[in-house]
């Protein structure tokens, strides 16, 4: 137990050329799934949850490796291998292909000590149904760990609060065991902090086959509340979590060395050294209280907290202005992924402060649009082997002062100090991606970063203002789709009596059959008339849809049509809706304004 090992799964395309039952080439696509025994946690390999591939010719092969270890002694160390196609995976109908049973022993004495110190030192499993904080029902399931789970089918918005108690601060691995009937999306928060959104793979079965999914979180020493909550997609019936980790593998920052440029020595005074474990909230570790000297200076300070990210933030009057900075834990110089703030004076970027040389210096912009003195000028490291969270971007307006869509007057926003890829939001909706965003739209902008394993919190809000006397662009109605135009041809014109509103008319050419009346479905409105639609108000510039049918006069509900498979009776009427064109009993048109 606790010893890491690997299992290889080899797939080979057999030669079926002599079998006459298969006159066509076989489809070499496949999906593999491994069912883990209790107590096993995956730590690596190129097999993850399930794998799919395609072999093109006889003799071709591919190998998948599953690496992990047992963190608790199982009742049976049996791994089961299942195989299927893409279709069978969607309906969870796999073929059983074999098993591998591994005996798991608990080492004793010196051997136990050496194994524990060579592997993760902490493990804890928590049953979802035993947690007091939750809003999903407890359900019985003989396949589940402890025979029970938490959650209900067809309801994605259930949560479980797990009370986790770890011996030391640092990154930990969380393995969630769950059942689902569609791919769920969950949010993960620690002590109410920034949420990490995770798209889980579908386990393929609500109560038969579970899936284990592993992700990383950062925990403080002692008790923490880990909330796993459904936010969308399919339902997620939670079974249990297992927490594993080495605890405090992040080094403790205790010293910085820096080299200031050859001017404005007073601007160093008041600068701060800060740390963060979520990439969003920064804690002051040390405040520099002296002026610069223009040469190397060293600052040592007491600190007992390990941080995933560390940085230097300029004083209220500072613009960066470092030639170089180094971060230390004791005598060990820290390494990691550097990050820093933009915009900077051309050819004086923050990268110069952390490039290992004192021949060039960093200086933030101090004149014009985007100039920003103070702690918004920063440079730091996401520490190697420690950082598991993404850094929240800072955003600055770097070009333009306000916007006007009518004249294409623009502003440019720049994201800085982030890790991963940047995504932009305008008034809470997606607005673009990349380091910079040029826009003609007024509103509140935020940004966040992600790298596939983590998603940062949203940045502070930056408000873009529309220029005075900026006329809004003229909207034009556009037909986005139309079916059977001879039945329904929609005309959309501006309403002269109500600016911003429109008038809808139907100029379709199909005649109304005797005994029927036109039924128009306009948004949520059902309008019956003996003539084509004329000047029907549409009092917004929101997209819309109009459906037109010829329904029997006096028809109270469309539920009377069509007849059910067992045939019509006194209630159903097979002539409730008239045939208007070959293969069509109605027309449909959708429209937008832009």
XYZ file of C-alpha atoms in Angstrom:
594
model
C 0.000 0.000 0.000
C 1.328 3.414 -0.977
C 3.713 2.002 -3.596
C 3.267 3.472 -7.064
C 3.004 1.007 -9.965
C 1.863 0.937 -13.609
C -0.415 -1.268 -15.704
C 0.005 -1.337 -19.498
C -2.969 -1.990 -21.789
C -2.032 -3.001 -25.346
C -4.514 -2.869 -28.241
C -3.708 -4.665 -31.503
C -5.702 -4.876 -34.757
C -6.085 -8.548 -35.674
C -5.904 -9.815 -39.270
C -9.451 -10.718 -40.384
C -8.675 -10.845 -44.117
C -9.448 -14.587 -44.390
C -12.852 -14.370 -42.697
C -15.466 -14.110 -45.440
C -18.167 -12.927 -43.069
C -16.578 -9.477 -43.230
C -16.535 -8.408 -46.916
C -15.787 -4.781 -45.994
C -12.923 -3.327 -44.027
C -13.518 -3.452 -40.275
C -13.929 -0.237 -38.320
C -10.920 -0.053 -36.027
C -12.418 2.526 -33.651
C -12.602 1.541 -29.985
C -13.213 2.892 -26.474
C -11.518 1.388 -23.401
C -12.567 1.781 -19.796
C -10.894 0.462 -16.648
C -12.946 -0.030 -13.483
C -10.711 0.651 -10.468
C -10.882 -1.203 -7.157
C -11.601 0.682 -3.948
C -8.617 2.483 -2.460
C -6.800 2.991 -5.786
C -5.846 6.541 -6.872
C -4.454 7.325 -10.309
C -1.327 9.507 -10.311
C -0.233 9.483 -13.951
C -0.096 7.732 -17.293
C -1.787 8.339 -20.641
C -4.939 6.436 -19.692
C -7.390 8.771 -17.957
C -11.076 7.977 -17.182
C -11.473 6.280 -20.567
C -9.534 6.339 -23.830
C -10.593 6.071 -27.440
C -8.648 5.455 -30.618
C -8.653 3.933 -34.066
C -6.394 1.278 -35.583
C -6.149 1.407 -39.371
C -4.469 -1.853 -40.454
C -3.803 -5.410 -39.188
C -0.866 -5.611 -36.815
C -1.078 -1.926 -35.808
C -1.020 -1.474 -32.048
C -1.196 1.178 -29.349
C -0.308 0.971 -25.652
C -1.883 2.877 -22.762
C -0.318 3.147 -19.304
C -2.230 3.556 -16.059
C -0.095 4.674 -13.095
C -1.263 4.937 -9.501
C -1.218 3.431 -6.043
C -3.426 2.138 -3.266
C -4.004 4.646 -0.466
C -6.097 2.186 1.535
C -6.274 -1.592 1.654
C -9.101 -2.830 -0.632
C -11.355 -5.824 -0.092
C -10.331 -6.882 -3.619
C -7.581 -5.389 -5.741
C -9.418 -6.239 -8.967
C -9.079 -4.063 -12.068
C -11.638 -4.781 -14.814
C -11.019 -3.959 -18.479
C -14.039 -3.029 -20.632
C -14.111 -2.402 -24.381
C -16.687 -0.856 -26.672
C -17.380 1.531 -29.515
C -18.277 5.206 -29.414
C -21.950 4.248 -29.544
C -21.670 1.624 -26.820
C -19.828 4.136 -24.619
C -22.690 6.604 -25.003
C -25.216 4.029 -23.764
C -22.765 2.359 -21.340
C -22.813 -1.037 -23.030
C -19.225 -2.257 -22.807
C -17.884 -5.762 -23.316
C -15.988 -7.336 -20.419
C -12.469 -8.152 -21.687
C -10.680 -9.369 -18.581
C -9.448 -8.638 -15.092
C -6.180 -8.128 -13.240
C -6.120 -8.855 -9.515
C -3.339 -7.298 -7.432
C -2.639 -8.343 -3.867
C -2.185 -5.317 -1.611
C -0.110 -5.667 1.545
C 0.406 -3.176 4.313
C 4.189 -2.889 4.902
C 5.530 -3.044 8.417
C 8.375 -1.534 10.372
C 11.219 0.168 8.529
C 9.801 -0.856 5.163
C 6.520 0.864 5.999
C 8.348 4.030 7.065
C 10.491 4.162 3.920
C 7.482 3.624 1.664
C 5.414 6.276 3.414
C 8.176 8.841 3.221
C 8.758 8.033 -0.447
C 5.088 8.464 -1.333
C 2.243 10.746 -0.368
C 2.133 11.045 3.393
C -1.570 11.826 3.850
C -4.774 10.147 2.714
C -8.368 10.486 3.847
C -11.641 9.251 2.310
C -15.005 10.840 3.121
C -18.449 9.448 2.303
C -20.850 11.962 0.719
C -23.887 10.632 2.607
C -22.165 11.181 5.987
C -21.546 14.901 5.431
C -23.929 17.248 7.294
C -23.773 20.030 4.701
C -25.601 18.933 1.557
C -28.885 19.490 -0.256
C -29.301 16.240 -2.199
C -31.181 13.192 -0.927
C -29.341 10.139 0.373
C -29.890 7.231 -1.998
C -29.120 3.550 -1.490
C -27.002 1.721 -4.049
C -25.333 -1.675 -3.533
C -22.604 -0.676 -6.019
C -21.665 2.457 -4.082
C -18.957 2.800 -1.461
C -20.633 2.238 1.923
C -23.840 1.376 0.014
C -25.118 4.976 -0.238
C -24.670 8.147 -2.288
C -25.856 11.753 -2.227
C -27.905 13.332 -5.026
C -30.906 12.737 -7.253
C -31.351 11.899 -10.918
C -32.279 14.706 -13.348
C -31.246 17.394 -10.836
C -27.800 18.857 -11.458
C -27.841 21.537 -8.713
C -27.040 19.428 -5.654
C -23.948 19.975 -3.509
C -21.975 18.286 -0.741
C -19.773 20.083 1.809
C -16.878 17.801 2.803
C -15.056 18.619 6.043
C -11.396 17.907 5.260
C -8.702 17.994 7.932
C -5.083 17.963 6.712
C -1.861 18.166 8.737
C -0.175 20.965 6.788
C -0.852 23.568 4.136
C -0.198 22.909 0.471
C -1.591 21.278 -2.676
C -3.649 18.080 -2.360
C -5.260 15.710 -4.832
C -9.023 15.157 -4.583
C -10.460 12.015 -6.200
C -14.238 12.270 -6.572
C -16.246 9.088 -7.164
C -19.618 9.759 -8.753
C -22.392 8.418 -10.975
C -24.005 10.379 -13.822
C -26.359 9.879 -16.741
C -24.842 12.801 -18.715
C -21.594 14.800 -18.478
C -21.853 17.008 -15.334
C -20.255 20.384 -14.620
C -19.330 21.069 -10.992
C -17.764 23.939 -9.105
C -15.196 23.301 -6.377
C -14.588 25.836 -3.613
C -12.452 25.735 -0.481
C -13.770 27.686 2.513
C -16.005 29.767 0.257
C -13.092 31.030 -1.858
C -12.765 31.280 -5.610
C -14.601 28.553 -7.506
C -12.838 26.075 -9.771
C -15.148 24.888 -12.571
C -14.635 21.266 -13.706
C -16.317 19.488 -16.615
C -16.572 15.862 -15.542
C -16.774 12.970 -18.002
C -20.026 11.033 -18.057
C -19.804 7.852 -15.980
C -22.343 6.381 -18.389
C -24.698 5.015 -15.771
C -26.810 6.504 -13.021
C -26.479 3.522 -10.670
C -24.215 0.853 -12.169
C -20.759 2.126 -13.185
C -19.037 4.904 -11.272
C -16.188 7.130 -12.454
C -13.255 8.496 -10.419
C -11.995 11.970 -11.336
C -8.908 13.548 -9.748
C -8.200 17.287 -9.468
C -5.936 19.510 -7.369
C -6.824 21.984 -4.624
C -4.810 24.040 -2.182
C -5.678 23.505 1.494
C -4.635 25.235 4.677
C -3.495 23.234 7.681
C -6.357 21.992 9.849
C -10.042 21.822 8.960
C -11.370 23.127 5.639
C -14.756 22.902 3.927
C -14.518 21.563 0.387
C -17.782 22.201 -1.495
C -18.509 20.234 -4.678
C -21.664 21.612 -6.298
C -23.384 20.835 -9.573
C -23.691 23.889 -11.828
C -24.875 22.454 -15.148
C -24.805 19.567 -17.554
C -25.970 16.205 -16.246
C -26.792 15.187 -12.701
C -23.893 14.182 -10.462
C -24.668 11.676 -7.706
C -21.665 11.930 -5.376
C -20.374 8.771 -3.700
C -17.206 9.803 -1.875
C -13.948 11.748 -2.093
C -10.408 10.655 -1.239
C -7.857 13.318 -0.295
C -4.161 12.568 -0.803
C -1.076 14.728 -0.751
C 2.280 15.559 0.739
C 1.007 18.682 2.416
C 3.478 21.504 2.521
C 5.719 20.930 -0.472
C 5.691 24.646 -1.271
C 8.832 26.336 0.043
C 8.473 29.153 2.559
C 9.657 32.516 1.220
C 12.034 34.150 3.677
C 14.313 36.438 1.662
C 14.490 38.598 -1.462
C 17.474 40.156 -3.201
C 16.889 43.048 -5.585
C 18.857 45.505 -7.691
C 17.277 48.964 -8.217
C 17.898 51.178 -11.227
C 20.158 54.231 -10.948
C 17.502 56.875 -10.161
C 14.422 57.648 -8.015
C 15.755 55.685 -5.033
C 12.883 56.863 -2.793
C 10.325 54.910 -4.848
C 11.487 51.589 -3.391
C 10.344 52.627 0.087
C 6.880 51.137 0.681
C 7.102 48.300 -1.832
C 5.690 44.969 -0.628
C 6.568 41.289 -0.903
C 3.347 39.270 -1.189
C 2.150 35.665 -1.437
C -0.990 33.940 -2.699
C -2.370 30.406 -2.748
C -5.305 31.040 -5.087
C -3.796 33.564 -7.516
C -6.388 36.171 -6.540
C -6.037 37.218 -2.899
C -2.549 38.483 -2.043
C -1.191 38.581 1.498
C 1.510 41.021 2.561
C 4.588 39.131 3.799
C 7.007 42.041 4.142
C 7.062 45.817 3.525
C 10.349 47.403 2.454
C 11.033 50.468 4.604
C 14.226 51.928 3.105
C 15.279 53.728 -0.050
C 17.141 52.004 -2.849
C 20.914 52.209 -3.241
C 21.251 51.456 -6.948
C 23.051 48.175 -6.197
C 22.133 44.762 -4.758
C 20.100 44.885 -1.538
C 18.969 41.913 0.560
C 15.873 41.736 2.774
C 15.302 38.829 5.191
C 12.000 38.492 7.048
C 10.120 36.025 9.282
C 7.442 34.001 7.462
C 5.929 30.608 8.314
C 3.349 30.346 5.511
C 4.028 28.568 2.234
C 2.593 30.197 -0.919
C 2.136 28.895 -4.452
C 2.793 32.351 -5.929
C 5.082 35.125 -4.679
C 5.576 38.626 -6.041
C 7.053 42.094 -5.595
C 4.464 44.918 -5.730
C 5.660 48.485 -6.222
C 5.210 51.234 -3.641
C 2.314 53.716 -4.095
C 4.704 55.973 -6.031
C 6.607 53.235 -7.846
C 6.576 51.964 -11.427
C 8.567 48.764 -10.897
C 12.016 50.138 -11.685
C 14.001 46.997 -10.840
C 17.002 45.710 -12.703
C 16.608 42.306 -11.055
C 14.849 40.502 -8.205
C 15.413 37.046 -6.674
C 13.196 35.103 -4.246
C 14.679 32.731 -1.640
C 13.632 30.096 0.868
C 16.539 30.182 3.281
C 19.644 29.869 1.108
C 17.750 28.256 -1.796
C 16.845 30.465 -4.731
C 13.302 29.747 -5.898
C 12.443 28.972 -9.504
C 9.150 28.940 -11.324
C 7.016 30.474 -14.035
C 7.475 34.264 -14.060
C 4.610 36.707 -14.420
C 4.315 40.476 -14.320
C 2.244 43.554 -15.046
C 1.683 45.410 -18.288
C 1.737 47.889 -19.896
C 5.403 48.797 -19.654
C 7.580 51.406 -21.253
C 8.659 50.078 -24.645
C 11.749 47.849 -24.334
C 11.522 47.992 -20.508
C 9.155 45.099 -19.777
C 8.793 43.319 -16.434
C 10.674 40.339 -17.922
C 13.940 42.271 -17.452
C 13.450 42.166 -13.668
C 13.612 38.392 -13.594
C 15.933 37.446 -16.476
C 19.053 36.854 -14.361
C 20.929 39.945 -15.575
C 21.268 43.535 -14.324
C 22.070 45.054 -17.711
C 18.478 46.210 -18.366
C 15.693 47.439 -16.086
C 11.926 47.219 -15.847
C 9.759 50.339 -15.863
C 5.997 50.638 -15.998
C 4.338 53.288 -18.135
C 4.081 56.636 -16.367
C 2.843 59.015 -19.106
C -0.355 58.839 -21.156
C -3.135 56.249 -21.373
C -2.370 53.192 -19.290
C -0.013 54.945 -16.893
C -0.416 53.425 -13.443
C 1.785 53.982 -10.419
C 1.577 51.799 -7.346
C 1.122 48.105 -6.572
C -0.506 47.448 -9.958
C 3.135 47.246 -11.082
C 4.301 43.799 -9.973
C 6.563 40.894 -10.906
C 6.730 37.414 -9.419
C 6.972 33.628 -9.679
C 4.522 30.730 -9.689
C 6.760 28.291 -7.855
C 7.813 25.136 -9.677
C 6.341 21.911 -8.256
C 3.999 23.865 -6.029
C 1.589 26.088 -7.981
C -1.722 24.409 -8.810
C -3.889 27.528 -9.262
C -4.135 30.144 -12.006
C -3.326 33.788 -11.352
C -6.192 36.244 -11.763
C -5.398 38.850 -14.437
C -5.249 42.575 -13.833
C -6.681 44.717 -16.664
C -5.663 48.171 -17.792
C -7.017 50.471 -20.508
C -4.048 51.063 -22.802
C -5.460 52.917 -25.841
C -8.465 55.152 -26.441
C -10.500 57.017 -23.847
C -14.106 56.081 -24.731
C -16.088 54.305 -27.435
C -18.709 55.025 -30.087
C -20.016 52.121 -32.197
C -21.477 54.448 -34.829
C -18.044 55.881 -35.683
C -15.981 52.773 -34.767
C -14.277 54.693 -31.963
C -12.397 52.058 -29.932
C -10.500 51.394 -26.748
C -7.923 48.667 -26.111
C -7.778 46.721 -22.853
C -4.720 44.734 -21.777
C -4.575 41.825 -19.333
C -1.430 41.353 -17.273
C 0.026 39.318 -14.480
C -1.870 36.151 -15.359
C -1.066 32.499 -15.952
C -2.718 30.469 -18.713
C -5.020 31.815 -21.408
C -7.132 34.939 -20.948
C -10.884 35.144 -21.596
C -12.831 38.426 -21.536
C -16.375 39.145 -20.340
C -18.545 42.164 -21.161
C -21.395 42.638 -18.681
C -20.924 38.992 -17.691
C -21.039 37.540 -21.237
C -18.135 36.232 -23.343
C -16.411 39.022 -25.284
C -13.154 37.529 -26.619
C -9.814 36.027 -25.663
C -6.117 36.916 -25.725
C -3.846 39.361 -23.922
C -5.500 42.423 -25.482
C -9.096 43.215 -26.386
C -10.060 46.078 -28.716
C -13.731 47.008 -28.494
C -16.322 49.589 -29.564
C -18.720 48.522 -26.812
C -19.349 50.367 -23.572
C -19.941 48.420 -20.349
C -18.153 46.610 -17.541
C -15.272 44.348 -18.557
C -13.629 41.567 -16.533
C -11.126 38.848 -17.419
C -10.076 35.449 -16.103
C -7.305 32.998 -16.994
C -7.306 29.214 -17.393
C -4.818 26.565 -18.487
C -6.875 23.361 -18.674
C -6.287 22.331 -15.068
C -7.434 25.494 -13.289
C -9.539 28.580 -13.837
C -8.799 31.823 -12.006
C -11.260 34.158 -10.359
C -12.521 37.119 -12.360
C -10.441 40.282 -12.360
C -11.486 43.612 -10.990
C -14.065 45.448 -13.102
C -12.933 48.004 -15.678
C -15.739 50.238 -16.989
C -15.598 51.500 -20.573
C -17.681 54.649 -21.184
C -19.486 55.655 -24.367
C -18.498 59.016 -25.843
C -20.875 61.939 -25.402
C -23.226 62.614 -28.338
C -22.580 59.160 -29.754
C -25.621 58.129 -31.769
C -26.464 54.425 -31.484
C -25.975 52.460 -34.706
C -29.073 51.978 -36.800
C -30.462 48.472 -36.426
C -31.533 46.563 -39.504
C -33.984 43.641 -39.377
C -32.632 40.475 -40.952
C -34.320 37.152 -41.690
C -32.072 34.451 -40.204
C -34.081 31.433 -41.404
C -37.276 30.811 -43.342
C -39.165 27.642 -44.211
C -41.801 27.433 -47.003
C -41.851 31.159 -47.923
C -44.982 30.649 -50.026
C -46.768 29.947 -46.722
C -45.089 32.661 -44.637
C -43.041 35.582 -45.980
C -42.337 38.082 -43.217
C -41.976 41.828 -43.747
C -40.379 43.815 -40.884
C -40.429 47.642 -40.911
C -39.737 50.273 -38.266
C -42.781 51.495 -36.338
C -42.910 55.252 -37.050
C -45.025 55.888 -33.951
C -42.747 53.987 -31.556
C -38.987 54.426 -32.036
C -37.149 51.175 -31.328
C -40.213 49.085 -32.175
C -41.140 47.224 -35.358
C -44.183 46.139 -37.354
C -44.520 42.566 -38.629
C -46.588 41.694 -41.711
C -47.084 38.468 -43.679
C -47.080 38.651 -47.489
C -47.249 34.891 -48.064
C -49.278 33.781 -51.103
C -50.965 30.552 -49.933
C -54.780 30.813 -49.791
C -56.667 30.055 -46.586
C -58.709 26.813 -46.928
C -62.446 26.939 -46.245
C -63.360 26.210 -42.621
C -59.930 27.266 -41.330
C -58.342 30.391 -39.895
C -54.729 31.516 -39.720
C -52.957 30.789 -36.418
C -49.823 32.888 -35.880
C -47.483 32.096 -33.009
C -45.471 35.278 -32.410
C -43.059 34.745 -29.544
C -45.371 33.546 -26.761
C -48.526 34.996 -28.389
C -51.160 32.933 -30.296
C -53.059 35.146 -32.746
C -56.015 33.829 -34.806
C -57.167 35.770 -37.864
C -58.997 35.304 -41.160
C -56.434 37.370 -43.080
C -52.674 37.579 -43.340
C -50.838 39.191 -40.437
C -50.627 42.991 -40.853
C -48.630 45.514 -38.794
C -48.319 43.324 -35.696
C -46.178 45.247 -33.138
C -42.793 43.819 -32.106
C -41.752 46.141 -29.303
C -38.043 45.391 -28.949
C -34.922 44.655 -30.959
C -34.592 41.155 -29.543
C -34.484 38.161 -31.917
C -37.858 36.552 -32.611
C -39.760 33.784 -34.354
C -43.120 33.582 -36.143
C -44.916 30.285 -36.867
C -47.977 30.174 -39.169
C -50.579 27.380 -39.505
C -54.100 27.015 -40.874
C -56.121 25.623 -37.950
C -59.770 24.584 -37.880
C -62.016 27.463 -36.823
C -62.714 27.241 -33.107
C -59.809 24.908 -32.332
C -58.980 25.380 -28.650
C -55.611 23.633 -28.491
C -53.048 22.129 -30.827
C -52.977 19.088 -28.553
C -55.855 17.784 -30.696
C -53.396 17.352 -33.578
C -51.745 15.146 -34.732
C -53.448 11.856 -33.870
C -51.521 9.533 -31.548
C -50.141 6.210 -32.822
C -53.213 4.347 -31.621
C -55.412 6.470 -33.907
C -57.913 9.331 -33.642
C -60.908 9.317 -31.319
C -63.500 11.863 -30.250
C -60.794 14.175 -28.891
C -58.146 14.080 -31.608
C -58.816 15.497 -35.083
C -56.625 14.528 -38.017
C -57.819 17.611 -39.930
C -57.198 20.088 -37.078
C -54.327 21.607 -39.091
C -54.599 21.929 -42.875
C -52.048 20.790 -45.437
C -50.783 23.989 -47.125
C -48.003 22.711 -49.393
C -46.581 19.296 -50.279
C -45.101 17.964 -47.040
C -45.889 21.126 -45.065
C -48.633 22.150 -42.649
C -47.069 25.473 -41.720
C -44.339 28.080 -42.163
C -41.590 29.269 -39.825
C -39.433 32.403 -39.934
C -36.803 33.607 -37.433
C -35.341 37.114 -37.414
C -32.671 39.228 -35.745
C -31.710 42.912 -35.621
C -28.126 44.111 -36.112
